[in-house]
Structure formats: C-alpha cells, structure tokens
Amino acid sequence: MEATVEARVARTSASGGGALLVTGPRGVGKTYVVRAALEAAQANATLRGDPVHVDLAGARERAAQASGGAGAFEEDHALRDALDEALGGEGRAVVVDDADLWFSPKADARLVLTLVQALRDAAGRVIVLIAPRPDDLHALVCKAAPERIEIPVPSPEERLVIWRGTLAQYPPLSEPEPDKDTVDSLIRDVNARCHGWVAGDIVDLCHGVERLEDLAASVDAYVPGLFRADAGADAPFTVVSADRVSTSWDDIGGLEATKQALQEMIVWPTVYSETFSSLGVAPPGGVLLYGPPGTGKTLLASAVAKETNASLLSVSISDVVRGHVGESERMIAAIFAMARRAAPCVLFFDEFQAMFGSRASSGELGRKMIAQFLQETDIHVPGLVIMASTNVPEAIDPALLRPGRFDRRLHVPLPDKVGRETILRRRQATMRSWGPDVDVEVLVGATEGWSGAELVSLCDRAALEALRRNEKKITAQDFRVVLATASVAVA
C-alpha cells in the first residue's frame, strides 16, 4: 500500500496539489503507511521538503495548560492557529492524523472552514487526511477531498508478515532464540485463527504476552477491535468471529437435502477455491433461503459459517432502517464494509423482504436502500458470502434476484417425518428429563406440519407443565396438555 499512496501523492503534487483522504479501520496502519509513502516520495524526489504533521492534540493541551483549563473559545482558537501554522508553512505535504476527531459532522464550523479553504487552495501542497471512514468527516471536508485511498484489512499472507515483524521487535518473545521452524509453525497456526485482525491488534496482543509458548492461548482469548461490541460506536451489529460460531450441520435436525445443497453451493467453492477456480466455476453471488417461518434458515447460515471457518455477521431490519435522511443507506454501507474487513465472512440478512421489498411499494427510502445494496454487491471480495432469508420471496424487488445478486434460491421446507423425529430425539437428549412414558413416535405423528422452532417450543412448554406439577420429569401427559392447546403457525 505504501507504493500506492506514494504514487498518488506524487501525482497529486505534480498536478498542482490537493487533498488525499486515506481511510481504513482503526489499527490497520494508516499513519504508518502514509509516513512510509512520504519518506519514499522524498527519497525518489517526487516530493520536496519535509512533511508537516499537524499537532492538533498538542495545540489543545497547550491551550489548556496556558489558561488553567481552556474554554471552548480558547480551544477552538488554538486549534485554528495550529492548523493555519501548518498549512502556511514550507512543507509540500501536510498530514492531518485522526481527522475524524477534529473535523467530524459536529465539529466547530470555523475550524472546518479553515481546513476546507486550504483543501480548495492547496497551492502545490498535498494535504493528507487520515480517518477511519469518509462518513466520519464533515460533509464539506469530504466534498473538498474527492481523492481517496482505503487501507484494507491485511490478507492472511500480509498478516503473516506483520506477525513475523512484530514478534521480532519484542525481546521477551524472541529470547532465548527459539527454533525458527517451530516459531514459523506457531505463527502460521495462530495466523489462521486471526480473521479480521489488523496490525494494531497484533501489536496490542504481543505487548501483553511474556512467553512465546503463551502466544496461542493469548490469541484465543483476545478479542480484536473488529469484533468488539464498540467496534463502531453507532453500529448496533457485531461480527461473530469464526472460532465463536457454534452451530454445525449436526445441530440442525433434518433438512438433509437443503444442507447438501448448501454444501455444494457455498462450502465446496470456499474450501476448495483453487480447484473450483481452475475449473472456471464461480461461487454464487448470493444465496436466498426461503420457506415457512421457524424452519431453521438462520441456523443454516450459521452452520455455513462454521463449515467454511468464516466469521458471521447477522443483520435484521432494526439494524438497517433509520429515521434520519441518509442513515439507512449509510448503515448498509457500514455493514458491507465490516463484512469485507472480517472476510472470510458470511453476511446474513434475516427477513430480507422487510428490508428490500419491491421498489413499487416501498417508497423513496426503500428505493434508496435497494440502490445502496446493489452498489455494495457490485464490489466483489474473496471470502465474502452473502445469504438472506425470507418467507415471502415474491415480495423482494426483482433487481435483487438477478444473476450476480441472489442468483441461487433454496427452499427450506417444513421438516418431514424423519426430520421431526431427529429434532425431537436431539431435544430429548439435550433436556435429559423426559420420562420413560414419552413416546417420540407418537409426538412425531401428532406434529405433522410443525416447524422446527415449534417442535422446540413444544418441548419447552412440556417442561413448564412438569414444573407446575413440581416434578423433575416430563411425562406424556405434559405433552398431551401442550398439544391440546398448541397453536401452530404453519400447517
């Protein structure tokens, strides 16, 4: 990435100067890449003079010390002075790190206008802004900085290089000098379990590990920034890392044909990607699971993540739809950005028709959301699997079902007799409190047309009946009471 940023800096400088916005998740190494790129540009004579790094944090601190606790006016004045000084200097490159902290949508208007004016009148200088996302900056700043470079989450191969370089800098982990083959094997092992990790995560973890033999255990216990609940302060969704996805094929009763179809559609192309690529077979753009409620569509998506050793990001309508203008589209973009960073990742949309219904009936907000979704799916990222569920497939906008979008549709039916028996027997084994008079065959016959979720609810309600009688065993009578009063959603 250093070469990419260097080339863009050189081009911007040669064309009379301007702004360059560098984005990427926190800890990915944006500042490091920018510094390295500017040093290379100086060495190659494509950039003259030393770059100037705007110290806004220092300006705020100095203002506070000078006045015994600066007020808002003194602080804003100090920040503008620091910005003016950096922009008015001799440096041909000016770097504003953590720009989102100073030029957010709610930032002081005078400070924002000072920067915007400088961006519009660069006068041969390259002004580099560093922030996690463009949306974190004031709209005027974004408009004045159209040139952008995103620093992505490192690939497994790039992450391996970071591991090696970081470990070499920590003497407690490299002394006494261990066997190189042993260390390489260990690094490869832990690296395979670090989906979504960035350089900052690796440095943070190594800083707290005292012995090399503790590294693997520390990796398993560490929660990288991407998977923390506060990874995005305004994001109601979180990514479940691959090692924490617990649902497997064996946990889903019945649906053998459906599971086999998903195995062939998604798991095989992912696990054997090189073989499929050599055959010229491309994985599906997306898989839509449709069928009655409670049939296990969400569990199937989780199992796909487990089988492909991928992270899981599950999204519902409450995660997407927002009241403010433009917020829903921004949330869709943020969801896809997080899924790409966590790749390999299964991105699952529950009740898809509620979010992306027909444009003819969903109004202006629905049309904008669909347009944003289509724009995001045009960006193809290896390892990102998009899945969705619905019980009303005909309500989904047709544009989303075309080739390259959700071009594979898979029916998830109600469990048949064998499926119902499998679900009930697994529930029996899990609960361990069924009396000897409970006949699973009788329950199977009495629950034709029931979904898997309803069968689980049947068992739970029978357990409550036993508790009402102050008994520790569930009897056949408890099941008969529940069956007599049950209301089945689908039949």
Short mmCIF file of C-alpha atoms in Angstrom, two decimals:
data_model
loop_
_atom_site.label_atom_id
_atom_site.label_comp_id
_atom_site.label_asym_id
_atom_site.label_seq_id
_atom_site.Cartn_x
_atom_site.Cartn_y
_atom_site.Cartn_z
CA MET A 1 0.00 0.00 0.00
CA GLU A 2 2.96 2.34 0.56
CA ALA A 3 3.67 2.29 -3.19
CA THR A 4 0.03 3.08 -3.98
CA VAL A 5 -0.06 6.03 -1.59
CA GLU A 6 3.35 7.27 -2.81
CA ALA A 7 2.19 7.19 -6.43
CA ARG A 8 -0.99 9.09 -5.56
CA VAL A 9 0.99 11.67 -3.56
CA ALA A 10 3.39 12.18 -6.48
CA ARG A 11 0.54 12.54 -8.94
CA THR A 12 -1.32 15.00 -6.72
CA SER A 13 1.81 17.07 -6.18
CA ALA A 14 2.64 17.14 -9.90
CA SER A 15 -0.87 18.26 -10.80
CA GLY A 16 -0.72 21.35 -8.60
CA GLY A 17 -1.53 19.89 -5.20
CA GLY A 18 -4.74 18.93 -3.50
CA ALA A 19 -6.25 16.74 -0.82
CA LEU A 20 -5.87 13.00 -0.35
CA LEU A 21 -8.13 11.14 2.09
CA VAL A 22 -6.69 7.89 3.49
CA THR A 23 -9.25 5.67 5.23
CA GLY A 24 -9.33 2.27 6.88
CA PRO A 25 -10.26 0.61 10.20
CA ARG A 26 -8.52 1.72 13.35
CA GLY A 27 -5.24 -0.08 13.91
CA VAL A 28 -4.79 -1.10 10.27
CA GLY A 29 -1.68 1.08 9.93
CA LYS A 30 -2.89 4.16 8.05
CA THR A 31 -0.42 6.52 9.72
CA TYR A 32 2.46 4.08 9.23
CA VAL A 33 1.64 3.68 5.52
CA VAL A 34 1.37 7.45 4.99
CA ARG A 35 4.70 8.14 6.75
CA ALA A 36 6.45 5.41 4.74
CA ALA A 37 4.94 6.68 1.48
CA LEU A 38 6.02 10.27 2.14
CA GLU A 39 9.55 9.16 3.03
CA ALA A 40 9.72 7.18 -0.21
CA ALA A 41 8.40 10.17 -2.17
CA GLN A 42 11.17 12.33 -0.69
CA ALA A 43 13.82 9.72 -1.47
CA ASN A 44 12.58 9.48 -5.06
CA ALA A 45 12.47 13.28 -5.40
CA THR A 46 8.76 13.25 -6.24
CA LEU A 47 8.11 15.34 -3.11
CA ARG A 48 10.35 18.17 -1.90
CA GLY A 49 10.70 19.24 1.70
CA ASP A 50 9.83 17.50 4.93
CA PRO A 51 6.17 16.67 5.53
CA VAL A 52 4.40 18.62 8.28
CA HIS A 53 2.23 16.71 10.75
CA VAL A 54 -0.50 18.88 12.23
CA ASP A 55 -0.42 18.52 16.03
CA LEU A 56 -3.98 19.47 16.95
CA ALA A 57 -3.94 17.36 20.13
CA GLY A 58 -0.82 19.19 21.30
CA ALA A 59 -2.41 22.54 20.50
CA ARG A 60 -5.43 21.70 22.61
CA GLU A 61 -3.24 20.55 25.52
CA ARG A 62 -1.05 23.65 25.38
CA ALA A 63 -4.11 25.89 25.36
CA ALA A 64 -5.48 24.11 28.42
CA GLN A 65 -2.17 24.46 30.29
CA ALA A 66 -1.79 28.13 29.39
CA SER A 67 -5.22 29.11 30.69
CA GLY A 68 -5.57 26.60 33.51
CA GLY A 69 -8.26 24.71 31.62
CA ALA A 70 -9.13 26.23 28.28
CA GLY A 71 -12.69 27.05 27.48
CA ALA A 72 -14.35 26.26 24.17
CA PHE A 73 -13.38 29.62 22.65
CA GLU A 74 -9.68 29.37 23.60
CA GLU A 75 -9.54 25.75 22.44
CA ASP A 76 -11.08 26.48 19.03
CA HIS A 77 -8.75 29.46 18.60
CA ALA A 78 -5.69 27.32 19.44
CA LEU A 79 -6.76 24.59 17.01
CA ARG A 80 -7.26 27.08 14.18
CA ASP A 81 -3.87 28.67 14.89
CA ALA A 82 -2.15 25.26 14.78
CA LEU A 83 -3.89 24.41 11.52
CA ASP A 84 -3.07 27.80 9.98
CA GLU A 85 0.58 27.46 11.00
CA ALA A 86 0.93 24.00 9.43
CA LEU A 87 -0.90 24.99 6.25
CA GLY A 88 1.08 28.21 5.90
CA GLY A 89 4.49 26.58 6.28
CA GLU A 90 7.02 25.46 3.70
CA GLY A 91 6.07 21.77 3.78
CA ARG A 92 4.91 20.36 0.46
CA ALA A 93 2.96 17.69 2.33
CA VAL A 94 0.71 18.33 5.32
CA VAL A 95 -0.65 15.36 7.29
CA VAL A 96 -3.75 15.60 9.48
CA ASP A 97 -3.97 12.38 11.50
CA ASP A 98 -7.18 11.38 13.30
CA ALA A 99 -9.04 13.90 11.16
CA ASP A 100 -12.34 12.40 12.31
CA LEU A 101 -11.66 13.64 15.86
CA TRP A 102 -11.31 17.26 14.73
CA PHE A 103 -13.46 17.55 11.59
CA SER A 104 -16.48 15.39 12.38
CA PRO A 105 -20.01 16.33 11.22
CA LYS A 106 -20.44 18.12 14.58
CA ALA A 107 -17.08 19.93 14.59
CA ASP A 108 -16.66 23.67 15.05
CA ALA A 109 -17.71 25.33 11.79
CA ARG A 110 -14.81 27.83 11.80
CA LEU A 111 -12.23 25.05 12.17
CA VAL A 112 -13.89 23.07 9.38
CA LEU A 113 -13.95 26.09 7.06
CA THR A 114 -10.26 26.77 7.74
CA LEU A 115 -9.40 23.27 6.53
CA VAL A 116 -11.84 23.34 3.61
CA GLN A 117 -10.38 26.61 2.34
CA ALA A 118 -6.89 25.09 2.49
CA LEU A 119 -8.05 21.97 0.66
CA ARG A 120 -9.56 24.07 -2.11
CA ASP A 121 -6.46 26.26 -2.45
CA ALA A 122 -3.67 23.71 -2.00
CA ALA A 123 -1.11 25.83 -3.90
CA GLY A 124 1.07 22.88 -4.85
CA ARG A 125 0.85 21.14 -1.49
CA VAL A 126 -0.50 17.67 -0.80
CA ILE A 127 -2.77 17.65 2.24
CA VAL A 128 -3.27 14.11 3.55
CA LEU A 129 -6.26 13.48 5.82
CA ILE A 130 -6.37 10.22 7.82
CA ALA A 131 -9.69 8.87 9.16
CA PRO A 132 -11.47 5.52 9.57
CA ARG A 133 -14.31 6.33 7.14
CA PRO A 134 -15.38 9.23 4.92
CA ASP A 135 -18.69 9.35 6.82
CA ASP A 136 -16.77 10.21 9.99
CA LEU A 137 -15.84 13.58 8.48
CA HIS A 138 -17.85 16.74 7.94
CA ALA A 139 -19.64 16.75 4.57
CA LEU A 140 -17.77 19.87 3.46
CA VAL A 141 -14.42 18.19 4.15
CA CYS A 142 -15.43 15.09 2.19
CA LYS A 143 -16.57 17.22 -0.73
CA ALA A 144 -13.23 19.05 -0.77
CA ALA A 145 -11.25 15.78 -0.67
CA PRO A 146 -12.52 13.61 -3.56
CA GLU A 147 -9.22 11.70 -3.94
CA ARG A 148 -9.36 8.69 -1.62
CA ILE A 149 -7.40 5.56 -0.79
CA GLU A 150 -8.69 2.84 1.53
CA ILE A 151 -6.19 0.76 3.52
CA PRO A 152 -7.88 -2.66 3.77
CA VAL A 153 -7.61 -5.27 6.49
CA PRO A 154 -4.48 -7.32 5.68
CA SER A 155 -4.85 -10.60 3.82
CA PRO A 156 -3.70 -13.79 5.59
CA GLU A 157 -0.36 -13.56 3.76
CA GLU A 158 0.12 -9.89 4.70
CA ARG A 159 -0.91 -10.63 8.28
CA LEU A 160 1.75 -13.35 8.43
CA VAL A 161 4.42 -10.77 7.55
CA ILE A 162 3.09 -8.47 10.28
CA TRP A 163 3.26 -11.30 12.84
CA ARG A 164 6.88 -12.02 11.98
CA GLY A 165 7.93 -8.39 12.05
CA THR A 166 6.11 -7.69 15.31
CA LEU A 167 7.45 -10.73 17.16
CA ALA A 168 11.00 -9.78 16.16
CA GLN A 169 10.55 -6.44 17.94
CA TYR A 170 9.56 -7.96 21.28
CA PRO A 171 12.65 -9.38 23.07
CA PRO A 172 10.59 -11.33 25.65
CA LEU A 173 9.14 -13.34 22.77
CA SER A 174 12.41 -13.88 20.91
CA GLU A 175 14.81 -14.73 23.77
CA PRO A 176 16.21 -17.25 24.17
CA GLU A 177 16.24 -17.61 20.41
CA PRO A 178 13.78 -20.42 19.61
CA ASP A 179 13.95 -22.87 16.74
CA LYS A 180 12.94 -21.00 13.57
CA ASP A 181 10.84 -23.85 12.19
CA THR A 182 8.96 -24.11 15.49
CA VAL A 183 8.29 -20.38 15.53
CA ASP A 184 7.18 -20.37 11.90
CA SER A 185 4.78 -23.25 12.55
CA LEU A 186 3.38 -21.45 15.60
CA ILE A 187 2.92 -18.19 13.72
CA ARG A 188 1.15 -19.92 10.84
CA ASP A 189 -1.12 -21.70 13.31
CA VAL A 190 -2.17 -18.56 15.18
CA ASN A 191 -2.41 -16.54 11.96
CA ALA A 192 -5.02 -18.98 10.62
CA ARG A 193 -7.21 -18.10 13.60
CA CYS A 194 -6.94 -14.33 13.24
CA HIS A 195 -9.72 -13.41 10.79
CA GLY A 196 -10.19 -9.66 10.66
CA TRP A 197 -7.10 -8.84 12.71
CA VAL A 198 -5.15 -5.69 11.87
CA ALA A 199 -1.61 -4.64 12.78
CA GLY A 200 -2.83 -2.79 15.87
CA ASP A 201 -4.42 -5.97 17.23
CA ILE A 202 -1.22 -7.96 16.74
CA VAL A 203 0.94 -5.30 18.42
CA ASP A 204 -1.56 -4.97 21.26
CA LEU A 205 -1.57 -8.71 21.91
CA CYS A 206 2.21 -9.13 21.69
CA HIS A 207 2.67 -6.28 24.15
CA GLY A 208 0.86 -8.31 26.81
CA VAL A 209 2.44 -11.73 26.17
CA GLU A 210 5.55 -12.64 28.15
CA ARG A 211 6.44 -16.03 26.68
CA LEU A 212 6.27 -17.43 23.17
CA GLU A 213 4.55 -20.59 24.39
CA ASP A 214 1.69 -18.44 25.73
CA LEU A 215 1.01 -16.89 22.33
CA ALA A 216 -1.58 -19.40 21.07
CA ALA A 217 -3.65 -19.24 24.27
CA SER A 218 -3.49 -15.45 24.24
CA VAL A 219 -4.73 -15.33 20.64
CA ASP A 220 -7.75 -17.48 21.55
CA ALA A 221 -8.61 -15.20 24.48
CA TYR A 222 -8.02 -11.90 22.68
CA VAL A 223 -10.94 -10.05 21.08
CA PRO A 224 -9.69 -7.93 18.15
CA GLY A 225 -11.10 -4.47 17.56
CA LEU A 226 -13.35 -5.53 14.69
CA PHE A 227 -15.24 -7.99 16.90
CA ARG A 228 -15.66 -5.80 19.96
CA ALA A 229 -19.13 -4.55 20.80
CA ASP A 230 -17.95 -0.96 20.37
CA ALA A 231 -16.13 -1.59 17.07
CA GLY A 232 -18.39 1.02 15.57
CA ALA A 233 -19.83 3.38 18.13
CA ASP A 234 -23.03 3.77 16.14
CA ALA A 235 -23.20 0.19 14.86
CA PRO A 236 -25.89 -1.99 16.51
CA PHE A 237 -24.42 -5.11 14.91
CA THR A 238 -21.27 -7.06 15.72
CA VAL A 239 -19.30 -9.74 13.92
CA VAL A 240 -19.08 -13.19 15.48
CA SER A 241 -15.54 -14.42 14.89
CA ALA A 242 -15.01 -17.81 13.26
CA ASP A 243 -13.88 -19.53 16.45
CA ARG A 244 -17.07 -18.44 18.23
CA VAL A 245 -19.58 -19.67 15.64
CA SER A 246 -21.00 -22.78 17.31
CA THR A 247 -23.77 -24.13 15.03
CA SER A 248 -22.80 -27.06 12.80
CA TRP A 249 -24.71 -29.25 10.34
CA ASP A 250 -25.19 -31.83 13.10
CA ASP A 251 -27.03 -29.30 15.25
CA ILE A 252 -29.77 -28.92 12.62
CA GLY A 253 -32.31 -31.72 12.61
CA GLY A 254 -33.45 -32.97 9.21
CA LEU A 255 -33.13 -30.79 6.09
CA GLU A 256 -30.54 -33.18 4.68
CA ALA A 257 -31.22 -32.18 1.06
CA THR A 258 -31.01 -28.49 1.95
CA LYS A 259 -27.74 -28.94 3.83
CA GLN A 260 -26.25 -30.90 0.96
CA ALA A 261 -27.27 -28.16 -1.49
CA LEU A 262 -25.58 -25.51 0.66
CA GLN A 263 -22.53 -27.74 0.94
CA GLU A 264 -22.26 -27.79 -2.85
CA MET A 265 -23.23 -24.13 -3.42
CA ILE A 266 -21.07 -22.44 -0.78
CA VAL A 267 -18.89 -24.76 1.30
CA TRP A 268 -17.16 -26.61 -1.52
CA PRO A 269 -16.34 -23.47 -3.59
CA THR A 270 -14.96 -21.85 -0.42
CA VAL A 271 -12.96 -24.75 0.99
CA TYR A 272 -11.71 -25.91 -2.42
CA SER A 273 -11.47 -22.47 -4.01
CA GLU A 274 -8.35 -23.23 -6.07
CA THR A 275 -9.92 -26.34 -7.60
CA PHE A 276 -13.13 -24.51 -8.48
CA SER A 277 -11.15 -21.61 -9.91
CA SER A 278 -9.14 -23.95 -12.13
CA LEU A 279 -12.41 -25.41 -13.42
CA GLY A 280 -13.76 -21.93 -14.13
CA VAL A 281 -16.64 -22.36 -11.67
CA ALA A 282 -17.58 -19.16 -9.85
CA PRO A 283 -19.35 -19.21 -6.47
CA PRO A 284 -22.89 -17.78 -6.39
CA GLY A 285 -23.34 -14.06 -5.95
CA GLY A 286 -25.73 -14.73 -3.09
CA VAL A 287 -28.00 -17.45 -1.73
CA LEU A 288 -31.60 -16.76 -0.74
CA LEU A 289 -33.19 -19.20 1.70
CA TYR A 290 -36.98 -19.15 1.53
CA GLY A 291 -39.67 -21.11 3.29
CA PRO A 292 -42.09 -21.02 6.24
CA PRO A 293 -41.05 -19.33 9.50
CA GLY A 294 -39.15 -21.39 12.04
CA THR A 295 -37.64 -23.91 9.64
CA GLY A 296 -34.02 -23.16 10.55
CA LYS A 297 -32.90 -20.66 7.91
CA THR A 298 -30.87 -18.64 10.41
CA LEU A 299 -29.29 -21.81 11.80
CA LEU A 300 -28.32 -22.86 8.28
CA ALA A 301 -26.47 -19.56 7.72
CA SER A 302 -24.62 -20.02 11.00
CA ALA A 303 -23.70 -23.59 10.05
CA VAL A 304 -22.35 -22.40 6.68
CA ALA A 305 -20.05 -20.00 8.57
CA LYS A 306 -18.92 -22.85 10.81
CA GLU A 307 -18.25 -25.22 7.91
CA THR A 308 -16.25 -22.60 5.98
CA ASN A 309 -14.35 -21.37 9.07
CA ALA A 310 -15.75 -17.89 8.46
CA SER A 311 -16.96 -15.06 10.66
CA LEU A 312 -20.70 -14.37 10.84
CA LEU A 313 -22.46 -11.02 10.58
CA SER A 314 -26.21 -11.36 11.02
CA VAL A 315 -28.39 -8.35 10.16
CA SER A 316 -32.06 -7.67 10.90
CA ILE A 317 -34.35 -4.83 9.85
CA SER A 318 -33.75 -2.94 13.10
CA ASP A 319 -30.04 -2.79 12.25
CA VAL A 320 -30.68 -1.10 8.91
CA VAL A 321 -33.77 1.11 8.89
CA ARG A 322 -33.15 4.55 10.39
CA GLY A 323 -35.32 7.64 10.73
CA HIS A 324 -32.87 10.31 9.60
CA VAL A 325 -32.34 11.02 5.92
CA GLY A 326 -29.44 9.01 4.50
CA GLU A 327 -28.86 6.99 7.69
CA SER A 328 -30.27 3.72 6.32
CA GLU A 329 -28.02 3.86 3.26
CA ARG A 330 -25.05 4.68 5.49
CA MET A 331 -25.81 1.67 7.72
CA ILE A 332 -25.95 -0.64 4.68
CA ALA A 333 -22.56 0.65 3.55
CA ALA A 334 -21.16 0.20 7.08
CA ILE A 335 -22.49 -3.38 7.26
CA PHE A 336 -20.81 -4.36 4.00
CA ALA A 337 -17.60 -2.57 4.99
CA MET A 338 -17.46 -4.50 8.25
CA ALA A 339 -18.20 -7.81 6.49
CA ARG A 340 -15.42 -7.18 3.96
CA ARG A 341 -12.97 -6.43 6.75
CA ALA A 342 -13.96 -9.65 8.56
CA ALA A 343 -13.63 -11.85 5.44
CA PRO A 344 -13.84 -14.75 5.20
CA CYS A 345 -17.31 -13.85 6.43
CA VAL A 346 -20.93 -14.93 5.98
CA LEU A 347 -23.13 -11.83 5.77
CA PHE A 348 -26.70 -12.89 6.57
CA PHE A 349 -29.83 -10.73 6.18
CA ASP A 350 -32.80 -12.03 8.16
CA GLU A 351 -36.33 -11.32 6.87
CA PHE A 352 -34.86 -9.85 3.72
CA GLN A 353 -38.22 -8.82 2.24
CA ALA A 354 -38.82 -6.46 5.17
CA MET A 355 -35.66 -4.53 4.28
CA PHE A 356 -35.67 -4.75 0.49
CA GLY A 357 -39.21 -5.12 -0.75
CA SER A 358 -40.42 -4.12 -4.20
CA ARG A 359 -39.48 -0.57 -5.16
CA ALA A 360 -43.01 -0.05 -6.41
CA SER A 361 -44.39 -0.39 -2.88
CA SER A 362 -41.52 0.60 -0.59
CA GLY A 363 -41.36 4.35 -1.24
CA GLU A 364 -38.36 6.64 -1.59
CA LEU A 365 -36.49 5.18 1.40
CA GLY A 366 -36.87 1.65 0.05
CA ARG A 367 -35.61 2.68 -3.39
CA LYS A 368 -32.54 4.34 -1.89
CA MET A 369 -31.81 1.30 0.29
CA ILE A 370 -32.05 -1.04 -2.70
CA ALA A 371 -29.79 1.22 -4.77
CA GLN A 372 -27.21 1.21 -1.96
CA PHE A 373 -27.43 -2.58 -1.61
CA LEU A 374 -26.90 -3.06 -5.35
CA GLN A 375 -23.93 -0.71 -5.25
CA GLU A 376 -22.35 -2.68 -2.39
CA THR A 377 -22.86 -6.06 -4.07
CA ASP A 378 -21.00 -4.78 -7.14
CA ILE A 379 -17.84 -4.86 -5.00
CA HIS A 380 -16.59 -8.44 -5.10
CA VAL A 381 -14.38 -9.51 -2.19
CA PRO A 382 -12.92 -13.04 -1.96
CA GLY A 383 -14.26 -14.88 1.05
CA LEU A 384 -17.44 -12.81 1.46
CA VAL A 385 -20.58 -14.96 1.26
CA ILE A 386 -23.94 -13.16 1.15
CA MET A 387 -27.03 -15.02 2.36
CA ALA A 388 -30.57 -13.94 3.16
CA SER A 389 -33.80 -15.48 4.41
CA THR A 390 -37.44 -14.78 3.66
CA ASN A 391 -40.83 -16.42 3.91
CA VAL A 392 -42.24 -14.19 1.14
CA PRO A 393 -39.77 -14.38 -1.79
CA GLU A 394 -42.23 -12.77 -4.20
CA ALA A 395 -42.15 -9.57 -2.11
CA ILE A 396 -38.44 -8.97 -2.82
CA ASP A 397 -37.52 -6.46 -5.51
CA PRO A 398 -36.74 -8.36 -8.75
CA ALA A 399 -33.48 -6.44 -9.27
CA LEU A 400 -32.02 -8.24 -6.25
CA LEU A 401 -32.77 -11.68 -7.69
CA ARG A 402 -30.92 -11.25 -10.97
CA PRO A 403 -27.67 -13.07 -11.83
CA GLY A 404 -24.78 -11.77 -9.77
CA ARG A 405 -27.08 -10.87 -6.86
CA PHE A 406 -29.16 -13.60 -5.19
CA ASP A 407 -28.89 -15.90 -8.17
CA ARG A 408 -29.36 -19.07 -6.10
CA ARG A 409 -32.64 -19.68 -4.31
CA LEU A 410 -33.04 -22.60 -1.95
CA HIS A 411 -36.32 -23.77 -0.45
CA VAL A 412 -36.17 -24.64 3.26
CA PRO A 413 -39.26 -26.81 3.84
CA LEU A 414 -41.03 -27.89 6.99
CA PRO A 415 -39.41 -31.00 8.47
CA ASP A 416 -40.76 -34.31 7.24
CA LYS A 417 -41.38 -37.31 9.50
CA VAL A 418 -37.69 -38.23 9.69
CA GLY A 419 -36.74 -34.61 10.31
CA ARG A 420 -39.28 -34.19 13.11
CA GLU A 421 -38.06 -37.37 14.77
CA THR A 422 -34.45 -36.18 14.54
CA ILE A 423 -35.31 -32.81 16.10
CA LEU A 424 -37.34 -34.36 18.92
CA ARG A 425 -34.75 -37.00 19.76
CA ARG A 426 -31.99 -34.41 19.87
CA ARG A 427 -34.13 -32.26 22.12
CA GLN A 428 -34.76 -35.29 24.32
CA ALA A 429 -31.02 -35.93 24.61
CA THR A 430 -30.34 -32.28 25.42
CA MET A 431 -33.05 -31.89 28.08
CA ARG A 432 -32.36 -35.27 29.79
CA SER A 433 -35.61 -35.02 31.72
CA TRP A 434 -38.13 -36.95 29.63
CA GLY A 435 -39.95 -39.70 31.46
CA PRO A 436 -39.99 -43.28 30.14
CA ASP A 437 -43.65 -42.98 29.10
CA VAL A 438 -42.90 -40.30 26.47
CA ASP A 439 -43.13 -41.93 23.03
CA VAL A 440 -41.26 -39.93 20.40
CA GLU A 441 -43.07 -41.79 17.60
CA VAL A 442 -46.40 -40.57 18.97
CA LEU A 443 -45.14 -37.00 19.10
CA VAL A 444 -43.87 -37.27 15.51
CA GLY A 445 -47.30 -38.38 14.33
CA ALA A 446 -49.06 -35.62 16.25
CA THR A 447 -46.89 -32.80 14.89
CA GLU A 448 -47.24 -33.10 11.13
CA GLY A 449 -46.90 -29.63 9.59
CA TRP A 450 -44.93 -28.26 12.53
CA SER A 451 -41.73 -26.29 12.05
CA GLY A 452 -38.50 -27.00 13.88
CA ALA A 453 -38.98 -23.91 16.07
CA GLU A 454 -42.46 -25.08 17.03
CA LEU A 455 -41.15 -28.53 17.95
CA VAL A 456 -38.55 -26.95 20.24
CA SER A 457 -41.27 -24.77 21.77
CA LEU A 458 -43.42 -27.88 22.32
CA CYS A 459 -40.66 -29.48 24.39
CA ASP A 460 -40.02 -26.32 26.38
CA ARG A 461 -43.71 -25.86 27.20
CA ALA A 462 -43.98 -29.51 28.26
CA ALA A 463 -41.09 -28.87 30.66
CA LEU A 464 -43.02 -25.91 32.12
CA GLU A 465 -46.04 -28.16 32.66
CA ALA A 466 -43.82 -30.52 34.65
CA LEU A 467 -42.54 -27.60 36.73
CA ARG A 468 -46.10 -26.54 37.50
CA ARG A 469 -46.63 -30.00 38.97
CA ASN A 470 -43.36 -29.62 40.88
CA GLU A 471 -41.97 -32.65 39.03
CA LYS A 472 -38.45 -33.14 37.66
CA LYS A 473 -39.53 -35.47 34.83
CA ILE A 474 -41.56 -34.57 31.76
CA THR A 475 -44.35 -37.07 31.17
CA ALA A 476 -46.51 -37.97 28.20
CA GLN A 477 -49.39 -36.14 29.90
CA ASP A 478 -47.40 -32.90 29.87
CA PHE A 479 -47.01 -33.22 26.11
CA ARG A 480 -50.71 -34.03 25.70
CA VAL A 481 -51.67 -30.85 27.60
CA VAL A 482 -49.46 -28.72 25.36
CA LEU A 483 -50.64 -30.43 22.16
CA ALA A 484 -54.26 -29.80 23.12
CA THR A 485 -53.68 -26.06 23.44
CA ALA A 486 -50.98 -25.54 20.81
CA SER A 487 -51.48 -23.04 18.01
CA VAL A 488 -49.30 -23.91 15.05
CA ALA A 489 -48.17 -21.02 12.85
CA VAL A 490 -47.93 -23.13 9.70
CA ALA A 491 -49.84 -26.23 8.81
#
